[in-house]
Coordinates of C-alpha atoms and ligand atoms in Angstrom, one line a residue:
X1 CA -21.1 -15.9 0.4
X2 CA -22.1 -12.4 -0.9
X3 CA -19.4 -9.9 -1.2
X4 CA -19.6 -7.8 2.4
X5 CA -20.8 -4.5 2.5
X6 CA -18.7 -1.7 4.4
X7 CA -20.6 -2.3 7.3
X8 CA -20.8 -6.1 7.3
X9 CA -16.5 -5.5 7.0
X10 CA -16.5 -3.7 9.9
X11 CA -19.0 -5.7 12.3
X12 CA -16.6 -8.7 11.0
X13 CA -13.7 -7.1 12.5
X14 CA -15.8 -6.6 15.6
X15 CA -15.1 -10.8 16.0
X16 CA -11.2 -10.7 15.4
X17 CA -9.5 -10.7 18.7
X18 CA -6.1 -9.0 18.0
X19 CA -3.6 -8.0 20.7
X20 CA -2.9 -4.5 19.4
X21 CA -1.1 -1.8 21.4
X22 CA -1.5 2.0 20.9
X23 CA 0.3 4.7 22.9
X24 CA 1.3 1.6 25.5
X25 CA -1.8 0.7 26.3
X26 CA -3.9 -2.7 25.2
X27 CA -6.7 -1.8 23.0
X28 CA -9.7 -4.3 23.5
X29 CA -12.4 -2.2 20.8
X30 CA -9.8 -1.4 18.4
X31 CA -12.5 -0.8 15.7
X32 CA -14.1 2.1 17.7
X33 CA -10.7 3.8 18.8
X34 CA -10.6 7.3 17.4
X35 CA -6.9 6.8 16.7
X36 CA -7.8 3.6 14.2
X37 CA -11.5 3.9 13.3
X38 CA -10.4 6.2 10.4
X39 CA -7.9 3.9 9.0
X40 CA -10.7 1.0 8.9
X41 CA -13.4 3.1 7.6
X42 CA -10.6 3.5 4.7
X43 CA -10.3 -0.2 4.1
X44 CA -14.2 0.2 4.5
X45 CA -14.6 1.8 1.4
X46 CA -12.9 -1.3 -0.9
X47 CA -15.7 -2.8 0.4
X48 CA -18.5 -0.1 -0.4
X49 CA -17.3 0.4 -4.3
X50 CA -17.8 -3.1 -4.8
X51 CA -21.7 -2.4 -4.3
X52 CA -21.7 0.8 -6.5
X53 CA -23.3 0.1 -9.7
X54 CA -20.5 2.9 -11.7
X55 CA -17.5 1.1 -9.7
X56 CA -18.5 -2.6 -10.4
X57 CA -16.8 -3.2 -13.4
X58 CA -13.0 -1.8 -11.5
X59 CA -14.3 -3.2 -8.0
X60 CA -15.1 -7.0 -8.7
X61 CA -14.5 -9.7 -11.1
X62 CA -15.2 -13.5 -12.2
X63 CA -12.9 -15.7 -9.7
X64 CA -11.1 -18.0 -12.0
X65 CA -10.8 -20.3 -8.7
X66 CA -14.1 -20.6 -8.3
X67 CA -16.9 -18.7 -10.9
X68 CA -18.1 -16.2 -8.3
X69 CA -18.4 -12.5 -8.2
X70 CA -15.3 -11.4 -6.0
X71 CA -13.8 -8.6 -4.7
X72 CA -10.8 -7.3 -6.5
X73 CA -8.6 -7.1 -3.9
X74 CA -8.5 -10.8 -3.3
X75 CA -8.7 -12.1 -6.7
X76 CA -5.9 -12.8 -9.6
X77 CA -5.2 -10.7 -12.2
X78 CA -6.0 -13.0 -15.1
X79 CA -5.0 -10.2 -18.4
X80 CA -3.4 -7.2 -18.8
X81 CA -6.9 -5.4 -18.7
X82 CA -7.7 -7.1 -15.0
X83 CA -4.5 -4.7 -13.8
X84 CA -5.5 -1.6 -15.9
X85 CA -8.8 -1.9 -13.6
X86 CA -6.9 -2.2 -10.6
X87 CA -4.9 0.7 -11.3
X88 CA -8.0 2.5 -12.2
X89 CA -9.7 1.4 -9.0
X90 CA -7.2 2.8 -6.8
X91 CA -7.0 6.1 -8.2
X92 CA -10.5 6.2 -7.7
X93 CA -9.9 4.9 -3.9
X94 CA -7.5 7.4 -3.4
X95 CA -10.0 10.2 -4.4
X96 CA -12.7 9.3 -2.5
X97 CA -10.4 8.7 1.0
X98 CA -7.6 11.2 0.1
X99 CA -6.0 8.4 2.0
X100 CA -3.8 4.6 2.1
X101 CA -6.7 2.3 1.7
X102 CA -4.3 -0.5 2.7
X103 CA -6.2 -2.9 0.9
X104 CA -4.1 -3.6 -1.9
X105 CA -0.9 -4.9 -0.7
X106 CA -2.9 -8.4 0.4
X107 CA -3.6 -8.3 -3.3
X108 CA -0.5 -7.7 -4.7
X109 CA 0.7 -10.8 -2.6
X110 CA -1.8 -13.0 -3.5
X111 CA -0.3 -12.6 -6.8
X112 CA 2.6 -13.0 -6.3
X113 CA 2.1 -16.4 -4.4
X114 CA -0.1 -17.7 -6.8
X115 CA 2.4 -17.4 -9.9
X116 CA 5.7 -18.6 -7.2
X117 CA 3.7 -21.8 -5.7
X118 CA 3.3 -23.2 -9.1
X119 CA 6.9 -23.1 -10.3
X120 CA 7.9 -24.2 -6.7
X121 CA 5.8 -27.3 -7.5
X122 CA 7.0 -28.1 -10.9
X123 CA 10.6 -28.4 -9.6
X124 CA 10.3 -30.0 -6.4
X125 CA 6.6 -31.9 -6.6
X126 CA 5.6 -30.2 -3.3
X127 CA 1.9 -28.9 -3.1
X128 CA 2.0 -25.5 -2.3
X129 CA 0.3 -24.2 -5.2
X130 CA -3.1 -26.2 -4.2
X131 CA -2.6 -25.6 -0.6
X132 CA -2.4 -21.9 -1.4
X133 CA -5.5 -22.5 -4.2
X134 CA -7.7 -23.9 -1.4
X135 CA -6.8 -20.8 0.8
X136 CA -7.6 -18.4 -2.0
X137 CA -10.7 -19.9 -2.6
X138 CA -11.6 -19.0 1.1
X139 CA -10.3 -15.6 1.4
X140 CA -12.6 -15.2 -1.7
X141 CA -16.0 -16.7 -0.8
X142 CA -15.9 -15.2 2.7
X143 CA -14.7 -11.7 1.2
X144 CA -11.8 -11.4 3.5
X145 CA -9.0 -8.7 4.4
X146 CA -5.7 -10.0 3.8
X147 CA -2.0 -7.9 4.9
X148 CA 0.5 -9.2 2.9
X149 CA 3.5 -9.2 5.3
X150 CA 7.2 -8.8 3.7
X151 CA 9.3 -6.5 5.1
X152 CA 11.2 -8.1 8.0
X153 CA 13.0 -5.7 10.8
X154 CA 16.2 -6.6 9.2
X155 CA 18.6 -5.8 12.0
X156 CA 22.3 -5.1 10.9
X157 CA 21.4 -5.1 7.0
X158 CA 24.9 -5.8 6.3
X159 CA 24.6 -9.5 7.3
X160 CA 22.4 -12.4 5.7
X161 CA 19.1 -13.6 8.1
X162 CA 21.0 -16.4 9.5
X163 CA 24.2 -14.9 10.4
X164 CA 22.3 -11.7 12.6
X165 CA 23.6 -12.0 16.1
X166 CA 19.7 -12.3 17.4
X167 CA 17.9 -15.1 15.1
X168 CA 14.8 -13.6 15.1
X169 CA 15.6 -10.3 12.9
X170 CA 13.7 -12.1 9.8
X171 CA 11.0 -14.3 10.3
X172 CA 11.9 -17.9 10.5
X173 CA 10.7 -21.3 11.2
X174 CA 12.1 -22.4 14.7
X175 CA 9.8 -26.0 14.8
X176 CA 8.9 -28.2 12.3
X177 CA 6.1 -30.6 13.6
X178 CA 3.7 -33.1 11.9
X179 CA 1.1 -30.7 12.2
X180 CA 3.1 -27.9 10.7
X181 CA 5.4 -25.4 11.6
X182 CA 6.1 -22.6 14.1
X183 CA 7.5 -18.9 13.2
X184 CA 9.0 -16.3 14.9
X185 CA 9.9 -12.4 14.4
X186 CA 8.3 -9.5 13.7
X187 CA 7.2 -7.9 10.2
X188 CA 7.8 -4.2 10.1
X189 CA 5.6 -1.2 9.6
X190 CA 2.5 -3.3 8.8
X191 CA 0.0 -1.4 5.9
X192 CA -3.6 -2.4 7.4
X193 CA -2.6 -4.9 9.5
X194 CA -4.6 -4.5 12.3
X195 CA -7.7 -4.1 10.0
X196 CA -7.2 -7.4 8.2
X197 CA -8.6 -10.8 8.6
X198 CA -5.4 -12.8 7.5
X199 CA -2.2 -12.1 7.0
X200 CA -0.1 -13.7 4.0
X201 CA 3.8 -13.7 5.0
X202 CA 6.5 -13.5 2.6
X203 CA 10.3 -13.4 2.6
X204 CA 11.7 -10.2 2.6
X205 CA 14.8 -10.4 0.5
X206 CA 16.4 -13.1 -1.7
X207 CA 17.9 -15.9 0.6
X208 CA 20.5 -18.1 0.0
X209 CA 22.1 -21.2 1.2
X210 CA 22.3 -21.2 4.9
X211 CA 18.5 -19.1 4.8
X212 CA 16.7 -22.0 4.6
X213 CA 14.7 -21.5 7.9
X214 CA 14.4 -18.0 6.7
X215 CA 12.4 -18.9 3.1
X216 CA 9.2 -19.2 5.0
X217 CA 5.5 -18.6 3.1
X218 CA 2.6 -18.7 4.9
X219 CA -0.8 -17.7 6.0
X220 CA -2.5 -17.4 9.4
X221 CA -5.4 -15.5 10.9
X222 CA -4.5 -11.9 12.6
X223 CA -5.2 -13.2 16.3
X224 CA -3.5 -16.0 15.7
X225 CA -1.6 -16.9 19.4
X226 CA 1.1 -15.4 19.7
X227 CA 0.7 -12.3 17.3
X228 CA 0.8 -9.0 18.6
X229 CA 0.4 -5.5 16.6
X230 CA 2.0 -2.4 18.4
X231 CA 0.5 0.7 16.5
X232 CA 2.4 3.2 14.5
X233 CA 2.6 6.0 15.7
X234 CA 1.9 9.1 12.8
X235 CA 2.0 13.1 12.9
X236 CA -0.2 14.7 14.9
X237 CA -2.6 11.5 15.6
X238 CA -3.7 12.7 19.1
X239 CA -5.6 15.5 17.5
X240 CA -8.0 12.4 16.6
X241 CA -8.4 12.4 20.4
X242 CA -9.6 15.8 20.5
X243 CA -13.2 17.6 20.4
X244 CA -14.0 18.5 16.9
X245 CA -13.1 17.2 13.4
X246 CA -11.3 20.8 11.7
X247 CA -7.5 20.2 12.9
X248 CA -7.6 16.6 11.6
X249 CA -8.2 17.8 8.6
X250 CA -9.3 14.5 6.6
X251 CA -11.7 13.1 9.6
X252 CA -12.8 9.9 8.2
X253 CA -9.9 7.9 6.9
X254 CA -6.5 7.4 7.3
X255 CA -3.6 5.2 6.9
X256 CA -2.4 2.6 9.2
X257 CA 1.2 0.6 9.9
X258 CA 1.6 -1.3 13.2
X259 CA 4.6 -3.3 14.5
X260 CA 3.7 -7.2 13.6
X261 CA 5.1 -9.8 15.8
X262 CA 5.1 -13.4 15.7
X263 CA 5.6 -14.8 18.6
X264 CA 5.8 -18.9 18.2
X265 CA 3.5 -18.7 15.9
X266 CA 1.8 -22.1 15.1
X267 CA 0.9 -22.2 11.4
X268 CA -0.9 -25.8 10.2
X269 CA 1.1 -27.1 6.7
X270 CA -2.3 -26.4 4.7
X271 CA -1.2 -23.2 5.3
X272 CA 2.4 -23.1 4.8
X273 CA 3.1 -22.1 0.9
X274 CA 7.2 -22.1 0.8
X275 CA 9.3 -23.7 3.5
X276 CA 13.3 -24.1 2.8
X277 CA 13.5 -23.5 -1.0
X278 CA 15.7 -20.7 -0.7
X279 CA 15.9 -20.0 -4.8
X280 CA 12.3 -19.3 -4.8
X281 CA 12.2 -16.3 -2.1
X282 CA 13.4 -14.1 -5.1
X283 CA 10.4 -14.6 -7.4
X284 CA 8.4 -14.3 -4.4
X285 CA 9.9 -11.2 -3.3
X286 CA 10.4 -9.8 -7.0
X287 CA 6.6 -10.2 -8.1
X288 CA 5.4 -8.4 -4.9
X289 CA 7.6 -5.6 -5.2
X290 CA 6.4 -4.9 -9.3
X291 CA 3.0 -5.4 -8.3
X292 CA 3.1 -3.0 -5.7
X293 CA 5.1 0.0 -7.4
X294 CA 2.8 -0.5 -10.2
X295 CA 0.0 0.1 -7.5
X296 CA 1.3 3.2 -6.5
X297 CA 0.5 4.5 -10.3
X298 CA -3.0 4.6 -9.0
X299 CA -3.3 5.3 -4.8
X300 CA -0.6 8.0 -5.7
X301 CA -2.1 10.0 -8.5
X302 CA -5.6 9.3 -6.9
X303 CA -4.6 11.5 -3.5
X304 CA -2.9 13.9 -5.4
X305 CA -6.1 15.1 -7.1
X306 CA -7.5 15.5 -3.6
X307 CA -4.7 17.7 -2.9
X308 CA -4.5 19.6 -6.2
X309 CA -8.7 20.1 -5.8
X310 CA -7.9 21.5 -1.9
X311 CA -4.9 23.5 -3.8
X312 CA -7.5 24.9 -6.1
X313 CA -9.9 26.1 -3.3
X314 CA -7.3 27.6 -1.6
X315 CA -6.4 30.1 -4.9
X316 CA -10.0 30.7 -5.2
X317 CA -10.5 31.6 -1.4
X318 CA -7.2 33.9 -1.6
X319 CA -8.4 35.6 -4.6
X320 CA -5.3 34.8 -7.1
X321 CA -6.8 31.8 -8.7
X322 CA -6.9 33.6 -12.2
X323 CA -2.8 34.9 -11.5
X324 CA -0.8 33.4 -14.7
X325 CA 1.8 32.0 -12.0
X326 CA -0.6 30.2 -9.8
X327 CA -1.9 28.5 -13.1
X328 CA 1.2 27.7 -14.2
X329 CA 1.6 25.9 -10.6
X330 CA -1.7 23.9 -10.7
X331 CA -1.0 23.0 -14.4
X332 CA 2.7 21.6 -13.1
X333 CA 0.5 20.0 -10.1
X334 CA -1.5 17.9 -12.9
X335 CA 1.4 16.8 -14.7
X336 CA 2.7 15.1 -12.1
X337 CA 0.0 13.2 -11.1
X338 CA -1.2 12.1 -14.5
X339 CA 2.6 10.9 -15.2
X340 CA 2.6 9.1 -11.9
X341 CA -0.9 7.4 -13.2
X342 CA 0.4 7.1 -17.1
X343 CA 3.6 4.7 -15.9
X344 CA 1.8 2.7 -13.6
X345 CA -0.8 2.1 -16.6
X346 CA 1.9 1.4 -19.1
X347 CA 3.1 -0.9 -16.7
X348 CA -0.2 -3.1 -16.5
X349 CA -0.2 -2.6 -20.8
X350 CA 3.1 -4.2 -20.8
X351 CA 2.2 -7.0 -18.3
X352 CA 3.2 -10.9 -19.4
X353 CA 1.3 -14.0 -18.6
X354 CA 3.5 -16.6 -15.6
X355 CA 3.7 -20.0 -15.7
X356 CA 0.6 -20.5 -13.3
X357 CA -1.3 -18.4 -16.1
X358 CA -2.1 -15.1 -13.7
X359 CA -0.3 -11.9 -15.1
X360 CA 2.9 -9.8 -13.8
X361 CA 3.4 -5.9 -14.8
X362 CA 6.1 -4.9 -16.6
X363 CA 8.7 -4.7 -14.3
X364 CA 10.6 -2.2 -15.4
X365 CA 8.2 -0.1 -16.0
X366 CA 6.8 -0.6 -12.3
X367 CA 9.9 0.6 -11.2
X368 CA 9.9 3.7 -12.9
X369 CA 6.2 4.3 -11.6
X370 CA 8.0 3.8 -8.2
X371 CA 10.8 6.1 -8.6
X372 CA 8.8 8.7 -9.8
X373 CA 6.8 8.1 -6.7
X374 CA 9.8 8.9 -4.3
X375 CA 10.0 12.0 -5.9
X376 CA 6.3 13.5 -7.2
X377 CA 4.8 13.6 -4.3
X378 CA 7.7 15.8 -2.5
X379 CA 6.6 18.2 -5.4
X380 CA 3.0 18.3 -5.7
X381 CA 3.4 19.0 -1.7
X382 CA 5.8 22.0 -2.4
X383 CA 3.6 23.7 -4.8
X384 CA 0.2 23.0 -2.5
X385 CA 2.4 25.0 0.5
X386 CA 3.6 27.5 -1.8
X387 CA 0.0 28.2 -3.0
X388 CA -2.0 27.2 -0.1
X389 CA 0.1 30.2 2.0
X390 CA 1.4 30.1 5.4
X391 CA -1.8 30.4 7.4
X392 CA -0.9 26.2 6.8
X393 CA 0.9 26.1 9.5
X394 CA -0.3 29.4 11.4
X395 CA -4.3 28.7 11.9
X396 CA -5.7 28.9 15.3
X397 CA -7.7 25.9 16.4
X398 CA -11.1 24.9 16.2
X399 CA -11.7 25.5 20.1
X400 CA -10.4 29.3 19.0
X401 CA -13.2 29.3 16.3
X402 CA -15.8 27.8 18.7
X403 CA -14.6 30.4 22.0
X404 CA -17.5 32.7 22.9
X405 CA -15.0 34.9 23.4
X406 CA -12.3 35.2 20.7
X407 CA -14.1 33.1 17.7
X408 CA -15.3 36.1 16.8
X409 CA -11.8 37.0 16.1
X410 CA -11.0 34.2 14.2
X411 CA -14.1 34.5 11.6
X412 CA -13.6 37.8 11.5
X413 CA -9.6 37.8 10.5
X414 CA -9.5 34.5 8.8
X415 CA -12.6 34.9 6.3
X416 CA -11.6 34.7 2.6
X417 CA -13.5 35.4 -0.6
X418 CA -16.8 34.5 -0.9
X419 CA -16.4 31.7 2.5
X420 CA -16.5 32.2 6.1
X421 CA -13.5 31.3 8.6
X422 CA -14.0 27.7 9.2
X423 CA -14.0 27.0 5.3
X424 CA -10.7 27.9 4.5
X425 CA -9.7 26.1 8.0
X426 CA -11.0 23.2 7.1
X427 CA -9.4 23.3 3.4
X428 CA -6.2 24.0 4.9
X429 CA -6.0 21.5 7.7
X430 CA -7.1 18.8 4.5
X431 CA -3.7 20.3 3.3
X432 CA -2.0 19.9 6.3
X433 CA -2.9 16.5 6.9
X434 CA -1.5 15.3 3.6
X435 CA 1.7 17.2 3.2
X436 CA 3.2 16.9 6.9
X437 CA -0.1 16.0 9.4
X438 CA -1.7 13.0 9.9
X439 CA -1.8 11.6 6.2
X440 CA 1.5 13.2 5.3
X441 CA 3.2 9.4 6.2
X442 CA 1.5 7.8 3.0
X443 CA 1.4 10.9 0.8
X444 CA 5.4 11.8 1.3
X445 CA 8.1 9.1 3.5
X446 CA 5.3 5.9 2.8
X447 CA 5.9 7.3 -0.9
X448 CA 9.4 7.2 -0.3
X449 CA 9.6 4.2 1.4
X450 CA 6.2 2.2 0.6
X451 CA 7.1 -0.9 -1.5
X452 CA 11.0 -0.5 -1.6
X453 CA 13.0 2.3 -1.0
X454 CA 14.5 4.3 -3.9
X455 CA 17.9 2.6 -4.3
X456 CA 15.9 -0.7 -4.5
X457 CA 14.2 0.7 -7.5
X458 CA 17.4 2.1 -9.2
X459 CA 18.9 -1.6 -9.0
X460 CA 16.0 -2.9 -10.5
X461 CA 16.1 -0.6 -13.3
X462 CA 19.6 -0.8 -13.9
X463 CA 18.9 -4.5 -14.3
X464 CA 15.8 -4.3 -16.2
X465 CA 17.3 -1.3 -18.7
X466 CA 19.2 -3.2 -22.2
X467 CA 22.5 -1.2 -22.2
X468 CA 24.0 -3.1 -24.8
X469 CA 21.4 -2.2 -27.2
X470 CA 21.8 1.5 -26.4
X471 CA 24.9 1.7 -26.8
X472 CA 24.7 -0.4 -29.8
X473 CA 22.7 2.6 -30.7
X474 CA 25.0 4.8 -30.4
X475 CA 28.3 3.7 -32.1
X476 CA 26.4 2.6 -34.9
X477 CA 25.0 6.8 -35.5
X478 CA 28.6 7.7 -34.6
X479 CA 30.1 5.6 -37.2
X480 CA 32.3 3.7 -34.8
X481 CA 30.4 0.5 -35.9
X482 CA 28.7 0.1 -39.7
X483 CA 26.1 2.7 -40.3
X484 CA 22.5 1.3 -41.4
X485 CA 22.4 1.1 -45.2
X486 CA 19.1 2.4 -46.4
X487 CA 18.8 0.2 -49.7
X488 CA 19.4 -3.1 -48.2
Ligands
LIG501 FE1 -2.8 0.6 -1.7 FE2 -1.3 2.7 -2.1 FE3 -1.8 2.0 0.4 FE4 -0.1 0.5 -1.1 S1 0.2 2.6 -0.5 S2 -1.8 -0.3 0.2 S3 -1.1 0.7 -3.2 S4 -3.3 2.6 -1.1
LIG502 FE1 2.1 1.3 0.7

């Protein structure tokens, strides 16, 4: 089947038959809810690019499963070059929807679950790896969504899975039947996964002995019986509700997380991709987690042009966009975002080939790209309110601007050089929405938080980073240990 076109994406959706709850109410036309539409027309646009003649070469490839022209976001990354392009790719994303596209972390999975099933296999002759293959294959050909779903509610973190006092804090298997198994518990703020076709679950942390119920892989369809999404709630999301589009501030698109839970759950076994092998939930886990904090070298950086361009306009409507301190700002603004782009890249560069022959980032690198995430963002939204000015958070509303009475008011006192009133409201509500309104949760705490929190990335570093050859280093220029002699 042809790759789907935004459109055909959305009428798909049209024919999944979710439970998904939003403000306590069931939502029955969740694709035509103001509160959600935005973050599906984001997903939307994956599914445009690959259709643009300039995009084709980042937004599809050759399926090494099955010779077809895919989609990206649901195929393997088969060289280092196949990751530079998806970094590439969602830079680009990011630009155009100024927005999480959501798309990517079903990717990221699929990856990771390729590379995991095959060494699962070669030590204990199961068949994941072809179950999964065969599931791949159909994601592919029928251009499917996919939410990879990892992060489990956790309840008292200080405990392993199977010693919580209620069971169901990680997602296990509670029946193991001919047919295949059943899971229950709920994955936690869920990118996209409303808007997706399938979901792809994962363990969330490393288990070990006693887990075994715990180390669950598997894939089902998003209205599966028994799953139910209940909606995130983000900043300022019942101005989506409202008459106009100026206070949103980034209309069209939008992120999405929901509450996932499984509920019984039946899952058939040519679905089932891990089941009891405890040792391999920390490749599982580990893959994901590079794949994704390399990602965000590209969805990061790719917003934060839309927020350095909106910074921009805001100098040139105040009049001070030639002041040596404001170019000093938007010079600092760049930096940031092309470092947060130039580490997830080196990441990809630096990728090495697994076992099932699909490619892994660096992952120390990825970490980095990560870290720097937690931190860039916070910054690049500092200097966008310190430039921007407080009229940020100080604008009347668009039904001000529209009143017959007062708008006058409002165009009047709220013109700026060269544009009328509703210009510079529009450019700063875009602002608004990104640093603490309705996109703020994936430009700032889903940066923080998004694919592992910080101290998950310092452990990983500390791991990844050779000590021993630094400070090998070291004592060898101090003279502690031989010096290097030049004329051997
Ligand atoms: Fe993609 Fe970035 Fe959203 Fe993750 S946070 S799904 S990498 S856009
Ligand atoms: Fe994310």
């Amino acid at each position: 089947m042809a790759l789907k076109t935004a459109q055909q994406y959305i009428d798909s959706l049209r024919k999944v038959k979710s439970d998904v709850w939003l403000f306590g109410e069931k939502i029955d036309n969740f694709v035509d809810h103001p509160v959600i539409r935005p973050s599906i027309n984001a997903i939307a646009m994956t599914y445009k690019v690959a259709h643009e003649p300039e995009w084709e070469d980042l937004a599809t490839t050759t399926s090494n499963l099955t010779g077809e022209k895919v989609s990206r976001f649901s195929a393997l990354f088969m060289s280092c070059d196949d990751m530079v392009k998806k970094v590439k790719l969602q830079r680009m994303l990011g630009q155009r929807t100024g927005c999480c596209f959501q798309r990517c972390v079903g990717m990221d999975a699929i990856n990771a679950v390729y590379s995991t099933t095959f060494e699962i296999d070669e030590k204990h002759g199961t068949k994941y790896h072809e179950r999964f293959k065969e599931w791949l294959k159909y994601i592919q050909q029928n251009d499917l969504c996919v939410q990879g779903a990892m992060t489990d509610v956790k309840g008292d973190r200080g405990l392993r899975p199977h010693e919580q006092e209620d069971p169901d804090l990680f997602v296990h298997v509670v029946e193991k039947r001919d047919d295949g198994i059943v899971i229950r518990g709920a994955k936690a703020h869920q990118t996209g996964s409303v808007n997706s076709h399938e979901m792809l679950i994962m363990p969330t942390l490393t288990m070990r002995e006693g887990d075994e119920d715990y180390a669950v892989c598997c894939a089902l369809p998003s209205d599966s019986k028994g799953v139910h999404f209940i909606y995130g709630r983000q900043s300022c999301d019942k101005r989506k509700l409202e008459e106009g589009d100026i206070d949103v501030g980034n209309a069209m698109f939008g992120g999405q997380e929901a509450l996932t839970v499984l509920d019984d759950v039946f899952v058939p076994w040519d679905r089932v991709f891990m089941c009891g092998e405890v040792e391999f939930s920390n490749p599982v886990v580990e893959r994901f987690a590079g794949n994704h904090r390399q990602s965000y070298g590209g969805c990061k950086p790719g917003i934060g042009d839309v927020l350095i361009g909106a910074t921009s306009a805001m100098t040139d409507y105040n009049g001070v966009a030639k002041a040596s301190h404001v170019r000093d700002k938007i010079a600092e603004m760049n930096h940031l975002v092309e470092t947060l782009h130039a580490c997830g890249l080196a990441a990809c560069t630096q990728g090495s080939k697994t076992k099932a022959g699909n490619y892994q980032p660096d992952i120390l690198m990825a970490n980095v790209c990560k870290m720097n995430v937690t931190r860039f963002p916070y910054e690049l939204s500092r200097l966008a309110e310190d430039l921007a000015g407080g009229a940020l958070v100080t604008i009347p509303s668009e039904c001000d601007l529209r009143n017959p009475e007062i708008g006058k008011y409002v165009q009047k006192y709220f013109k700026a050089k060269d544009v009328g009133a509703e210009e510079r409201m529009r450019m700063l509500s875009l602002i608004n929405n990104m640093t603490f309104g309705l996109n703020a949760p994936s430009y700032r705490t889903e940066s923080m938080h998004g694919a592992g929190s910080p101290q998950a990335m310092k452990v990983m570093i500390e791991r990844q980073s050779n000590m021993e050859t630094k400070k090998k280093a070291a004592r060898k220029l101090a003279g502690i240990d031989p010096r290097e002699n030049l004329e051997d």
